[in-house]
């Protein structure tokens, strides 16, 4: 096993050797651009780490990790279009830097490129990877549609929201880990347990992302702080604030989340204040911890060494405490 920063280095070295720059440039340059913007590369790191958890060298999982990263970035390009987001990782989004049509088409090409990386594996492994990937990709689309639908609804429940973030975010984290297990040819039980570990960790990650969207540092978060509030998204913070607030505050929050002012500064500050006063901010932090601890429970059932369990636990603890 290696340290997280080493897996990041291994993956970045592999990424830099990939030939994405081809003709037509207006199709492939946006792909190079979004993939090169960085980030922590959490999902491919999980694929590499999981392969070594199950006793196969990380290098055998590099192609699968690349597929995960390209698919993730594809989803970001299209999400940014749907959200009309100006920034991604502190830089212009693809559709802002180029145009809407380029963002759509380059995103489509990324989805196909992701599948091509599975072709580097022997038939049985290819089939298992592609089957999991297809299931996951469709779930991500379903989660995205629920996310869009919820913007227009005023009756979204917390269970509905949790199902949405499970599909939109957590399933890809879970699949990234299971792909490492598939490459390693571990037992079905181990592969399913590591999927469950990733699913719970993915839920914690998305709730942390929701929290940081409102309360993160704009210098380090890399996205527009308050973006979910501007977009009237019914996040866990919002739903908990409605549940915990008195009638007047709940009514104020609901009224706020059907407005789209030109200047969102006051809207963001009022919403954040209600999140804090109601206790929704604390409830969200508690939920992040709960899902992280649920992930840790699966480690006890896994047929791996205590040292490897500790590595996975350390990763989860670091993720739970992230600031960006």
PDB file of N, CA, C and O in Angstrom, residues 226-253:
ATOM      1  N   UNK A 226     -22.128  29.458  -2.254  1.00  0.00           N
ATOM      2  CA  UNK A 226     -23.529  29.852  -2.281  1.00  0.00           C
ATOM      3  C   UNK A 226     -24.234  29.465  -3.561  1.00  0.00           C
ATOM      4  O   UNK A 226     -25.402  29.842  -3.770  1.00  0.00           O
ATOM      5  N   UNK A 227     -23.572  28.695  -4.411  1.00  0.00           N
ATOM      6  CA  UNK A 227     -24.157  28.308  -5.696  1.00  0.00           C
ATOM      7  C   UNK A 227     -25.459  27.540  -5.542  1.00  0.00           C
ATOM      8  O   UNK A 227     -26.409  27.747  -6.311  1.00  0.00           O
ATOM      9  N   UNK A 228     -25.535  26.649  -4.561  1.00  0.00           N
ATOM     10  CA  UNK A 228     -26.764  25.880  -4.343  1.00  0.00           C
ATOM     11  C   UNK A 228     -27.913  26.783  -3.909  1.00  0.00           C
ATOM     12  O   UNK A 228     -29.069  26.557  -4.286  1.00  0.00           O
ATOM     13  N   UNK A 229     -27.602  27.800  -3.114  1.00  0.00           N
ATOM     14  CA  UNK A 229     -28.628  28.752  -2.667  1.00  0.00           C
ATOM     15  C   UNK A 229     -29.124  29.559  -3.862  1.00  0.00           C
ATOM     16  O   UNK A 229     -30.329  29.756  -4.039  1.00  0.00           O
ATOM     17  N   UNK A 230     -28.198  30.018  -4.686  1.00  0.00           N
ATOM     18  CA  UNK A 230     -28.567  30.790  -5.886  1.00  0.00           C
ATOM     19  C   UNK A 230     -29.477  29.970  -6.793  1.00  0.00           C
ATOM     20  O   UNK A 230     -30.459  30.477  -7.343  1.00  0.00           O
ATOM     21  N   UNK A 231     -29.158  28.665  -6.925  1.00  0.00           N
ATOM     22  CA  UNK A 231     -29.917  27.782  -7.814  1.00  0.00           C
ATOM     23  C   UNK A 231     -31.179  27.222  -7.167  1.00  0.00           C
ATOM     24  O   UNK A 231     -31.888  26.420  -7.766  1.00  0.00           O
ATOM     25  N   UNK A 232     -31.461  27.642  -5.923  1.00  0.00           N
ATOM     26  CA  UNK A 232     -32.658  27.176  -5.190  1.00  0.00           C
ATOM     27  C   UNK A 232     -32.674  25.661  -5.004  1.00  0.00           C
ATOM     28  O   UNK A 232     -33.732  25.014  -5.081  1.00  0.00           O
ATOM     29  N   UNK A 233     -31.505  25.073  -4.760  1.00  0.00           N
ATOM     30  CA  UNK A 233     -31.417  23.628  -4.610  1.00  0.00           C
ATOM     31  C   UNK A 233     -31.823  23.216  -3.194  1.00  0.00           C
ATOM     32  O   UNK A 233     -31.368  23.789  -2.213  1.00  0.00           O
ATOM     33  N   UNK A 234     -32.664  22.183  -3.144  1.00  0.00           N
ATOM     34  CA  UNK A 234     -33.181  21.705  -1.859  1.00  0.00           C
ATOM     35  C   UNK A 234     -32.171  20.726  -1.258  1.00  0.00           C
ATOM     36  O   UNK A 234     -32.354  19.513  -1.258  1.00  0.00           O
ATOM     37  N   UNK A 235     -31.087  21.269  -0.737  1.00  0.00           N
ATOM     38  CA  UNK A 235     -30.027  20.447  -0.163  1.00  0.00           C
ATOM     39  C   UNK A 235     -30.415  19.954   1.224  1.00  0.00           C
ATOM     40  O   UNK A 235     -31.440  20.344   1.789  1.00  0.00           O
ATOM     41  N   UNK A 236     -29.565  19.104   1.775  1.00  0.00           N
ATOM     42  CA  UNK A 236     -29.781  18.604   3.137  1.00  0.00           C
ATOM     43  C   UNK A 236     -29.841  19.766   4.126  1.00  0.00           C
ATOM     44  O   UNK A 236     -30.676  19.774   5.034  1.00  0.00           O
ATOM     45  N   UNK A 237     -28.978  20.754   3.925  1.00  0.00           N
ATOM     46  CA  UNK A 237     -28.998  21.954   4.770  1.00  0.00           C
ATOM     47  C   UNK A 237     -30.362  22.621   4.729  1.00  0.00           C
ATOM     48  O   UNK A 237     -30.934  22.969   5.779  1.00  0.00           O
ATOM     49  N   UNK A 238     -30.883  22.819   3.542  1.00  0.00           N
ATOM     50  CA  UNK A 238     -32.174  23.488   3.358  1.00  0.00           C
ATOM     51  C   UNK A 238     -33.302  22.681   4.002  1.00  0.00           C
ATOM     52  O   UNK A 238     -34.137  23.226   4.736  1.00  0.00           O
ATOM     53  N   UNK A 239     -33.337  21.370   3.725  1.00  0.00           N
ATOM     54  CA  UNK A 239     -34.421  20.531   4.228  1.00  0.00           C
ATOM     55  C   UNK A 239     -34.391  20.427   5.744  1.00  0.00           C
ATOM     56  O   UNK A 239     -35.439  20.444   6.400  1.00  0.00           O
ATOM     57  N   UNK A 240     -33.201  20.330   6.317  1.00  0.00           N
ATOM     58  CA  UNK A 240     -33.090  20.291   7.776  1.00  0.00           C
ATOM     59  C   UNK A 240     -33.484  21.646   8.387  1.00  0.00           C
ATOM     60  O   UNK A 240     -34.112  21.707   9.443  1.00  0.00           O
ATOM     61  N   UNK A 241     -33.122  22.726   7.711  1.00  0.00           N
ATOM     62  CA  UNK A 241     -33.493  24.051   8.203  1.00  0.00           C
ATOM     63  C   UNK A 241     -35.013  24.211   8.225  1.00  0.00           C
ATOM     64  O   UNK A 241     -35.577  24.766   9.180  1.00  0.00           O
ATOM     65  N   UNK A 242     -35.694  23.724   7.192  1.00  0.00           N
ATOM     66  CA  UNK A 242     -37.160  23.763   7.174  1.00  0.00           C
ATOM     67  C   UNK A 242     -37.739  22.962   8.329  1.00  0.00           C
ATOM     68  O   UNK A 242     -38.691  23.389   8.992  1.00  0.00           O
ATOM     69  N   UNK A 243     -37.159  21.788   8.556  1.00  0.00           N
ATOM     70  CA  UNK A 243     -37.679  20.910   9.609  1.00  0.00           C
ATOM     71  C   UNK A 243     -37.459  21.484  11.005  1.00  0.00           C
ATOM     72  O   UNK A 243     -38.290  21.293  11.905  1.00  0.00           O
ATOM     73  N   UNK A 244     -36.354  22.184  11.206  1.00  0.00           N
ATOM     74  CA  UNK A 244     -35.980  22.661  12.536  1.00  0.00           C
ATOM     75  C   UNK A 244     -36.459  24.085  12.844  1.00  0.00           C
ATOM     76  O   UNK A 244     -36.493  24.486  13.997  1.00  0.00           O
ATOM     77  N   UNK A 245     -36.805  24.855  11.821  1.00  0.00           N
ATOM     78  CA  UNK A 245     -37.117  26.274  12.015  1.00  0.00           C
ATOM     79  C   UNK A 245     -38.531  26.480  12.553  1.00  0.00           C
ATOM     80  O   UNK A 245     -39.419  25.627  12.371  1.00  0.00           O
ATOM     81  N   UNK A 246     -38.749  27.635  13.188  1.00  0.00           N
ATOM     82  CA  UNK A 246     -40.113  28.016  13.552  1.00  0.00           C
ATOM     83  C   UNK A 246     -40.860  28.388  12.274  1.00  0.00           C
ATOM     84  O   UNK A 246     -40.271  28.501  11.196  1.00  0.00           O
ATOM     85  N   UNK A 247     -42.168  28.585  12.394  1.00  0.00           N
ATOM     86  CA  UNK A 247     -43.016  28.803  11.217  1.00  0.00           C
ATOM     87  C   UNK A 247     -42.575  30.015  10.405  1.00  0.00           C
ATOM     88  O   UNK A 247     -42.537  29.959   9.167  1.00  0.00           O
ATOM     89  N   UNK A 248     -42.212  31.087  11.075  1.00  0.00           N
ATOM     90  CA  UNK A 248     -41.839  32.307  10.367  1.00  0.00           C
ATOM     91  C   UNK A 248     -40.542  32.126   9.582  1.00  0.00           C
ATOM     92  O   UNK A 248     -40.435  32.543   8.422  1.00  0.00           O
ATOM     93  N   UNK A 249     -39.539  31.510  10.228  1.00  0.00           N
ATOM     94  CA  UNK A 249     -38.255  31.305   9.552  1.00  0.00           C
ATOM     95  C   UNK A 249     -38.392  30.325   8.384  1.00  0.00           C
ATOM     96  O   UNK A 249     -37.788  30.509   7.327  1.00  0.00           O
ATOM     97  N   UNK A 250     -39.209  29.282   8.584  1.00  0.00           N
ATOM     98  CA  UNK A 250     -39.432  28.314   7.509  1.00  0.00           C
ATOM     99  C   UNK A 250     -40.109  28.979   6.321  1.00  0.00           C
ATOM    100  O   UNK A 250     -39.747  28.740   5.159  1.00  0.00           O
ATOM    101  N   UNK A 251     -41.087  29.821   6.617  1.00  0.00           N
ATOM    102  CA  UNK A 251     -41.788  30.533   5.552  1.00  0.00           C
ATOM    103  C   UNK A 251     -40.845  31.477   4.813  1.00  0.00           C
ATOM    104  O   UNK A 251     -40.883  31.592   3.578  1.00  0.00           O
ATOM    105  N   UNK A 252     -39.969  32.156   5.572  1.00  0.00           N
ATOM    106  CA  UNK A 252     -38.993  33.052   4.963  1.00  0.00           C
ATOM    107  C   UNK A 252     -38.036  32.288   4.045  1.00  0.00           C
ATOM    108  O   UNK A 252     -37.719  32.738   2.936  1.00  0.00           O
ATOM    109  N   UNK A 253     -37.594  31.120   4.509  1.00  0.00           N
ATOM    110  CA  UNK A 253     -36.658  30.316   3.719  1.00  0.00           C
ATOM    111  C   UNK A 253     -37.329  29.813   2.437  1.00  0.00           C
ATOM    112  O   UNK A 253     -36.727  29.850   1.354  1.00  0.00           O
TER     113      UNK A 253
END
